[in-house]
Short mmCIF file of C-alpha atoms and ligand atoms in Angstrom, two decimals:
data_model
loop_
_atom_site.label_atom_id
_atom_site.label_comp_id
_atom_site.label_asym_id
_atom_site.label_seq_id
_atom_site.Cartn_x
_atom_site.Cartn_y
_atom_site.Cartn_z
CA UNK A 1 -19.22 0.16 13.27
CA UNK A 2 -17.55 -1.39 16.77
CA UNK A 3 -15.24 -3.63 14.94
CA UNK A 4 -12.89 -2.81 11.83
CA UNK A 5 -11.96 -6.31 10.23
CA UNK A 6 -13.04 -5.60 6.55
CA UNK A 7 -13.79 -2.59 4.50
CA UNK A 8 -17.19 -3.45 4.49
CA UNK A 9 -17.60 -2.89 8.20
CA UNK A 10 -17.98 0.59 7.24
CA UNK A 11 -20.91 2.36 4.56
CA UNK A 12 -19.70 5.11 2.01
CA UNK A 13 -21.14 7.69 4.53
CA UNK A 14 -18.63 6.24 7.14
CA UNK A 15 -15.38 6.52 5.16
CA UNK A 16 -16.04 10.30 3.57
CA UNK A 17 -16.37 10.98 7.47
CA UNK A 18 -13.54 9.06 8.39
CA UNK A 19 -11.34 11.08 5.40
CA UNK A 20 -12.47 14.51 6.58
CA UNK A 21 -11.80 14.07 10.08
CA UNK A 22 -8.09 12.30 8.58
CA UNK A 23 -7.60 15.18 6.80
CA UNK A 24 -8.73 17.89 9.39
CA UNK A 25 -6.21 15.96 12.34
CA UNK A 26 -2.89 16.13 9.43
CA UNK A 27 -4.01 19.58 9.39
CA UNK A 28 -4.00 20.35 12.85
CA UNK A 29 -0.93 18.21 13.43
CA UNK A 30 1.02 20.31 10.37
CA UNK A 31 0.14 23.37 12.44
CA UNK A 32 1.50 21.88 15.85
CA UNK A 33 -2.03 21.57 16.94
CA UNK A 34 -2.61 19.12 19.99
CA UNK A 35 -5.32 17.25 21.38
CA UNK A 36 -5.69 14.47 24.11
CA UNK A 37 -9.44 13.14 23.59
CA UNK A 38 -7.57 9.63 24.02
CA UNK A 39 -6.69 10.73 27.18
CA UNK A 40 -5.55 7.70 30.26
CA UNK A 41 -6.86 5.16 27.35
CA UNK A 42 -4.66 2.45 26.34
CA UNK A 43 -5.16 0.45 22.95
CA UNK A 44 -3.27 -3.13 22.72
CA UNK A 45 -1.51 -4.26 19.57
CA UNK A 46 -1.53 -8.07 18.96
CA UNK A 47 0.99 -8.83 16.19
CA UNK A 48 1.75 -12.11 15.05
CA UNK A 49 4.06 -10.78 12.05
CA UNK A 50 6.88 -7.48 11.45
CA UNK A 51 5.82 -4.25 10.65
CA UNK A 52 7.18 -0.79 10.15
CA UNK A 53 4.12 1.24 9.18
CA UNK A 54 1.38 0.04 10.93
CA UNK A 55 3.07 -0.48 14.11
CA UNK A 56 4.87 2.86 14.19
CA UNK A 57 1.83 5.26 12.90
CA UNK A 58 -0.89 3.21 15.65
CA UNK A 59 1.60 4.18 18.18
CA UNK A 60 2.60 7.90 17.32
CA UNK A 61 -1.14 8.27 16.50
CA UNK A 62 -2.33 6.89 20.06
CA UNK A 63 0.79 9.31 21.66
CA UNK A 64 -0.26 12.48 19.34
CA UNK A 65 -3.72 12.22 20.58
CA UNK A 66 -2.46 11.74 24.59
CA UNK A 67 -2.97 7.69 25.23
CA UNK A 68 -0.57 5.06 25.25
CA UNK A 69 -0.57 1.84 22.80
CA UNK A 70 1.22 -0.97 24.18
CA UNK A 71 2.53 -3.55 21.54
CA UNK A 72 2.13 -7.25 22.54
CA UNK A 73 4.56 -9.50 20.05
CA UNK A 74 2.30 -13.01 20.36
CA UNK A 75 5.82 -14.85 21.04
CA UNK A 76 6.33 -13.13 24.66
CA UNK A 77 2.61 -13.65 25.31
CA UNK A 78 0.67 -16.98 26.78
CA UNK A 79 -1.06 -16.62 23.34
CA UNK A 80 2.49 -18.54 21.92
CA UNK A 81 2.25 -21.14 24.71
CA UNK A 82 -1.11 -22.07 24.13
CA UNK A 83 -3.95 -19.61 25.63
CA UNK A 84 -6.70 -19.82 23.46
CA UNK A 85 -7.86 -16.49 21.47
CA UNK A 86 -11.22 -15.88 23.24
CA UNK A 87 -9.34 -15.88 26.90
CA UNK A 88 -6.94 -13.80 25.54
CA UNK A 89 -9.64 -11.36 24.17
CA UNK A 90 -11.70 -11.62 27.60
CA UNK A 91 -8.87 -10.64 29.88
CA UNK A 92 -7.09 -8.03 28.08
CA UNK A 93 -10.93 -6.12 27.18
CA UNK A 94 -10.40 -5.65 31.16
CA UNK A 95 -7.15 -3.30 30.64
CA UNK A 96 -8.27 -2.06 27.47
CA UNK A 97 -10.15 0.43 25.04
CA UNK A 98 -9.18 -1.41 21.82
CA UNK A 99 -7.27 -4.29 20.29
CA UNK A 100 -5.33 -3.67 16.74
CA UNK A 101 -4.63 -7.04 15.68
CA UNK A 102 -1.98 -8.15 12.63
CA UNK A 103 -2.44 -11.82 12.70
CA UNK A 104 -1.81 -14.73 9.63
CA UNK A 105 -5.79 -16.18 10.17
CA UNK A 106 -8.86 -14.25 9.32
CA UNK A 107 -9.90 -16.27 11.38
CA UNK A 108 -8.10 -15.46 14.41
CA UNK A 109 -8.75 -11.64 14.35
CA UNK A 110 -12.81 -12.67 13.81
CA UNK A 111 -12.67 -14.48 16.97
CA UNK A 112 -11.11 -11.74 18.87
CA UNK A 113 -13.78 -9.78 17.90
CA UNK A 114 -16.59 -12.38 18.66
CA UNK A 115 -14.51 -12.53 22.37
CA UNK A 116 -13.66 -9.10 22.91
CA UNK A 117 -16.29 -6.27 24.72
CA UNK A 118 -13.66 -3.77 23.26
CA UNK A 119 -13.14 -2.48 19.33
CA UNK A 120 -10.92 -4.71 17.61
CA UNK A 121 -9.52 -3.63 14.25
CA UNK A 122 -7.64 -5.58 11.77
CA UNK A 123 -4.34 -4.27 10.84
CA UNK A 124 -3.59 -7.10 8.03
CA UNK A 125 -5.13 -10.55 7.89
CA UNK A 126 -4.67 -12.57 5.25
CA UNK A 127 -7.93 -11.84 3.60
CA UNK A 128 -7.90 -7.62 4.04
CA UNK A 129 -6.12 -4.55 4.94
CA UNK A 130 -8.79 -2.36 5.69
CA UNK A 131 -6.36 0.40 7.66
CA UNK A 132 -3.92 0.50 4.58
CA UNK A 133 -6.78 1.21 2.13
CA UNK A 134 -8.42 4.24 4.59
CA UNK A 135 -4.85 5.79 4.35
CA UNK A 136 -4.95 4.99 0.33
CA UNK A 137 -8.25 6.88 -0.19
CA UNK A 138 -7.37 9.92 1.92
CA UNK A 139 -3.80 10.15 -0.64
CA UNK A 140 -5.79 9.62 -3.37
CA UNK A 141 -8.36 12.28 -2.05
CA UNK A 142 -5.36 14.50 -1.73
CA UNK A 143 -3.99 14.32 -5.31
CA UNK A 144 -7.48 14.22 -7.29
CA UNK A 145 -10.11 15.83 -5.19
CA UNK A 146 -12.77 13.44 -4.92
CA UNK A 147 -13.10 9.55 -5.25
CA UNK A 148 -16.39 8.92 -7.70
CA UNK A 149 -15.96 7.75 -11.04
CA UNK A 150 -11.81 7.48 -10.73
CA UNK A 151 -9.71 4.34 -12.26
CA UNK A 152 -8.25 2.20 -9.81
CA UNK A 153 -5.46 -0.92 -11.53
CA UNK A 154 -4.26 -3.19 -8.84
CA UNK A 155 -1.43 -4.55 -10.87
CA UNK A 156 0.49 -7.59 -9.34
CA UNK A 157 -0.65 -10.30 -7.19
CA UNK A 158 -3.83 -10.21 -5.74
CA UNK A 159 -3.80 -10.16 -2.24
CA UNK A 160 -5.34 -8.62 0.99
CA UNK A 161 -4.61 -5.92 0.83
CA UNK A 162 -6.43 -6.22 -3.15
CA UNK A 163 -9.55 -7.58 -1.00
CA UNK A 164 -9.42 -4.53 0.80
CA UNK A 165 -9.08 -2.40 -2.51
CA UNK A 166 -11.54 -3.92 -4.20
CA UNK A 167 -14.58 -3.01 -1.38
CA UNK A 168 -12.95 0.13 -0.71
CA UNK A 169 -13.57 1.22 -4.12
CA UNK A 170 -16.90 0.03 -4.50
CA UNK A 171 -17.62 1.58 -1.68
CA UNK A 172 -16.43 5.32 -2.51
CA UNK A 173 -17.85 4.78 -6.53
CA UNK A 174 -14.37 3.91 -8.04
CA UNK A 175 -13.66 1.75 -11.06
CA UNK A 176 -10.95 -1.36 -10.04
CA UNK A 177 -9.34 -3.39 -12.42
CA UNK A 178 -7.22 -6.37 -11.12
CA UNK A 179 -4.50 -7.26 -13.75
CA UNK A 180 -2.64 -10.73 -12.19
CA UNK A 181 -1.32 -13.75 -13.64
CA UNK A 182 -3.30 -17.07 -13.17
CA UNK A 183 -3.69 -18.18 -10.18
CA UNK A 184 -3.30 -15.40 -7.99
CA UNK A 185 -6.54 -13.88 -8.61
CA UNK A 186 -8.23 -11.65 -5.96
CA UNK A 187 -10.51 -13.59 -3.24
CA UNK A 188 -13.71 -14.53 -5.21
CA UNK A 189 -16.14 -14.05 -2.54
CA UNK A 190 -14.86 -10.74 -2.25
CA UNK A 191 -15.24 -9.97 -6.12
CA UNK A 192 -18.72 -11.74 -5.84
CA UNK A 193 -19.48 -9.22 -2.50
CA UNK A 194 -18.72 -5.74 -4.53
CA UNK A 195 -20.33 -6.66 -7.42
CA UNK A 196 -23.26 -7.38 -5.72
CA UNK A 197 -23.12 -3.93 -4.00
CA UNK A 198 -22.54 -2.63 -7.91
CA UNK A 199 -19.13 -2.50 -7.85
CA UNK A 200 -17.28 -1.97 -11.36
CA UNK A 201 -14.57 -4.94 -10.36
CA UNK A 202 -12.96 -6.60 -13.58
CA UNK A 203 -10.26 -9.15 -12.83
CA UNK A 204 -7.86 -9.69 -15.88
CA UNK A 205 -4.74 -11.20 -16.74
CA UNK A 206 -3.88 -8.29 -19.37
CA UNK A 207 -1.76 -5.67 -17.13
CA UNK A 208 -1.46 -3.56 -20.09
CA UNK A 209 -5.69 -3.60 -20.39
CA UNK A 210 -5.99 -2.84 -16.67
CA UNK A 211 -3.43 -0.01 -16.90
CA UNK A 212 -5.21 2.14 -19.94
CA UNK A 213 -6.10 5.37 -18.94
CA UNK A 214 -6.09 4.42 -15.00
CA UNK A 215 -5.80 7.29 -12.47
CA UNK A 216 -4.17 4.81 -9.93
CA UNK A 217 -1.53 2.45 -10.67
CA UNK A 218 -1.64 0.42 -7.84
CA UNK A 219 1.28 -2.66 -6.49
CA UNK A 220 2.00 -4.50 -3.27
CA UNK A 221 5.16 -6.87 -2.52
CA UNK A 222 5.39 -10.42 -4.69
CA UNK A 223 6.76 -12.35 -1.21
CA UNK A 224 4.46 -11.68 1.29
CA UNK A 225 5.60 -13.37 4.95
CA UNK A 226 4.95 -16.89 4.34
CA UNK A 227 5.66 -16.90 0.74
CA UNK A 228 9.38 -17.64 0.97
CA UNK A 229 9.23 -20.81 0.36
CA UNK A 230 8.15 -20.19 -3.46
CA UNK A 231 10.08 -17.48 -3.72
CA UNK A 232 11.39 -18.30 -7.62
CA UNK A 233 8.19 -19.19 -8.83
CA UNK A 234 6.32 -16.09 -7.62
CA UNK A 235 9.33 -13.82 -9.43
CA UNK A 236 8.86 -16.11 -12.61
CA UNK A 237 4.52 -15.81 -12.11
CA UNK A 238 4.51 -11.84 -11.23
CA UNK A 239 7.43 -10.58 -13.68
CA UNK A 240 5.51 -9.34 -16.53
CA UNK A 241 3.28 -7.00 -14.20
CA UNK A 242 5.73 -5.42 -12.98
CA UNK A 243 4.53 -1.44 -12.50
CA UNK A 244 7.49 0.33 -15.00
CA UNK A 245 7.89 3.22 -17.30
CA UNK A 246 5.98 1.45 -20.07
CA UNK A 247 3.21 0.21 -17.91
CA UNK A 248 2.93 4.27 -16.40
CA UNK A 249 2.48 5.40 -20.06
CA UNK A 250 -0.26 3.51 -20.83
CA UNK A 251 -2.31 5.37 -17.82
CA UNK A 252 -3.65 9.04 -17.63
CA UNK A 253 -0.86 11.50 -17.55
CA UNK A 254 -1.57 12.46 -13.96
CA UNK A 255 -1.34 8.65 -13.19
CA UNK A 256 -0.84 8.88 -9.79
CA UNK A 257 1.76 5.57 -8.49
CA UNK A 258 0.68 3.44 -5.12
CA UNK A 259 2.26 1.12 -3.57
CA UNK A 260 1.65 0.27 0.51
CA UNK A 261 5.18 -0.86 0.91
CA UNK A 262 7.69 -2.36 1.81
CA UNK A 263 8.89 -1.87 -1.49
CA UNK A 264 11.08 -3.97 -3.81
CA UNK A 265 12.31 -1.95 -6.75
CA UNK A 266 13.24 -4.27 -9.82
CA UNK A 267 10.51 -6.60 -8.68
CA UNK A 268 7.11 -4.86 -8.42
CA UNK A 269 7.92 -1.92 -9.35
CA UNK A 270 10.73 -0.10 -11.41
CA UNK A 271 13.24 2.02 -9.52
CA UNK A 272 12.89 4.41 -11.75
CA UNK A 273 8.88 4.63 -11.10
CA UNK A 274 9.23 4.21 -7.65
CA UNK A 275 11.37 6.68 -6.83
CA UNK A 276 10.14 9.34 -10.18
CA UNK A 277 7.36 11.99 -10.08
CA UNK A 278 4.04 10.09 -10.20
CA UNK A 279 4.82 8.03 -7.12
CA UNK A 280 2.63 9.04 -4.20
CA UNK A 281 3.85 6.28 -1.63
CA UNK A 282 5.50 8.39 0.80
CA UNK A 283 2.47 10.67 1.38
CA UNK A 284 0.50 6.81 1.24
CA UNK A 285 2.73 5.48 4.47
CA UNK A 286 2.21 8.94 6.14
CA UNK A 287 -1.35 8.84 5.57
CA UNK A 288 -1.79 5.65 7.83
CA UNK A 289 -0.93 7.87 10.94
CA UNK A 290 -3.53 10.36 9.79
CA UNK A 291 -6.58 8.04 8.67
CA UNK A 292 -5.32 5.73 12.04
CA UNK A 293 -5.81 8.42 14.15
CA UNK A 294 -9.07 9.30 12.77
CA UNK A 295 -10.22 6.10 13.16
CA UNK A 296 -9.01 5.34 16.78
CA UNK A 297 -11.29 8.40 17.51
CA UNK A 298 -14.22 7.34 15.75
CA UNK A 299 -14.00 3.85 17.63
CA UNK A 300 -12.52 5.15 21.17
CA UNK A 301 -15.02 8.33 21.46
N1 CP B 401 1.85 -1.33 4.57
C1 CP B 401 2.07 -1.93 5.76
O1 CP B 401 1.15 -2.50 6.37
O2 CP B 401 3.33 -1.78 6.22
P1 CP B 401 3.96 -2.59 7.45
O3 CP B 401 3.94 -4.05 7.08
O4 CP B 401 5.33 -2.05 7.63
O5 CP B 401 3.09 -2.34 8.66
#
């Protein structure tokens, strides 16, 4: 792997390694452990939208392991007055080890990569998420010991960071069900992709069918950025898969609760399942500095 811009970027062999050497570096971290292998490098964040995880755990994780990660909002760059993407790419691989990019285009993250003689890893497009679902598999990891042969229910709208799900299950041997109302169905080359790598993807518009006897119940926001617009509709589409105390019944009594957050309790999710004992999303958001880090070393070493 150079670049990170979808799940599939990486083999099964490739994320098991990725989750030991996660889990080895929250180890070492617990124990005060410190190690600078990143060293005088410097890693460039490109975002083009907010964020509170993803920003904050690619910076602690480039400070933790001794380099420095500079965050470049695209409104105070030449990239908002009209530099093109593959100059931008050119001149900053000059400065730089590695570019994390959050942008609203696919597109525009691909052609960073195409421009770029550095790493450049997607940290949210709006086809994947592949840096939220690394964290996800190391929690899951955690609180079931192994990956194989687990049931995965994305419940809710299906998204990118549900593209992302979807290959990174088929990729460690996990079941995923997609419950969503019409309309908001996963991408369907994506589906199309992990079947044909023999993934056990069913997309259904039952969330009670999708939540039977899963070991992950699984939900993301309803108004992404750039859905504010149909904000009503999207509460009126979504409401009846909301993740609640009814839907968590239905599941396997160690049904552990996901969700990548930010989190909107009474929408997505119930306070009362947010905030009770199967929800796992706290160790999920401190997971991204772990599986981050892991990765930063894999593509910086
Ligand atoms: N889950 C996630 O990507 O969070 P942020 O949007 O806060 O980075």
């Amino acid at each position: 792997m150079k670049h990170l811009l979808s799940m599939t970027d990486l083999s099964h062999e490739e994320i098991i390694e990725l989750l030991d050497m996660a889990a080895d570096l929250k180890e070492k971290r617990l124990r005060g452990k410190v190690t600078d292998l990143l060293k005088n490098k410097s890693i460039g964040m490109i975002f083009e939208k907010s964020s509170t995880r993803t920003r904050v755990s690619f910076e602690v994780a480039m400070s933790d392991l001794g380099g420095h990660a500079l965050y470049l909002n695209t409104r105070d760059m030449q990239l908002g007055r009209g530099e093109t993407v593959a100059d931008t790419a050119a001149v900053l691989s000059r400065y730089l080890y590695c570019l994390v990019a959050r942008v609203y285009s696919h597109d525009t993250v691909k052609e960073l990569a195409e421009h770029a003689s550095i790493p450049v890893i997607n940290a949210l497009s709006d086809l994947e998420h592949p840096c939220q679902i690394l964290a996800d598999l190391l929690t899951i990891r955690e609180y079931k010991n192994r990956l194989k042969g687990l049931k995965y229910a994305w419940i809710g709208d299906g998204n990118n960071v549900c593209n992302s799900a979807i290959l990174g299950c088929t990729l460690v041997g996990m079941e995923i069900m997609v419950a969503c109302p019409h309309g908001y169905e996963p991408d369907e080359d994506i589906v199309e992709q992990a079947r044909k790598m023999g993934g056990k993807v069913t997309v259904t518009h039952d969330p009670a069918e999708a939540a039977k006897d899963a070991d992950i119940l699984y939900t993301d926001v309803w108004i992404s950025m750039g859905d504010e617009d149909e904000r009503e509709k999207r509460l009126r589409d979504l409401a009846p898969y909301q993740i609640n105390a009814e839907l968590v019944n239905l599941a396997m009594q160690d049904v552990i609760v996901m969700h990548c957050l930010p989190a909107h309790r009474g929408e997505e999710i119930s306070a009362d399942v947010m905030d009770g004992p199967h929800s796992v999303v706290f160790d999920q958001a401190e997971n991204r500095l772990h599986a981050q880090k892991s990765l930063l070393l894999r593509v910086l070493c």
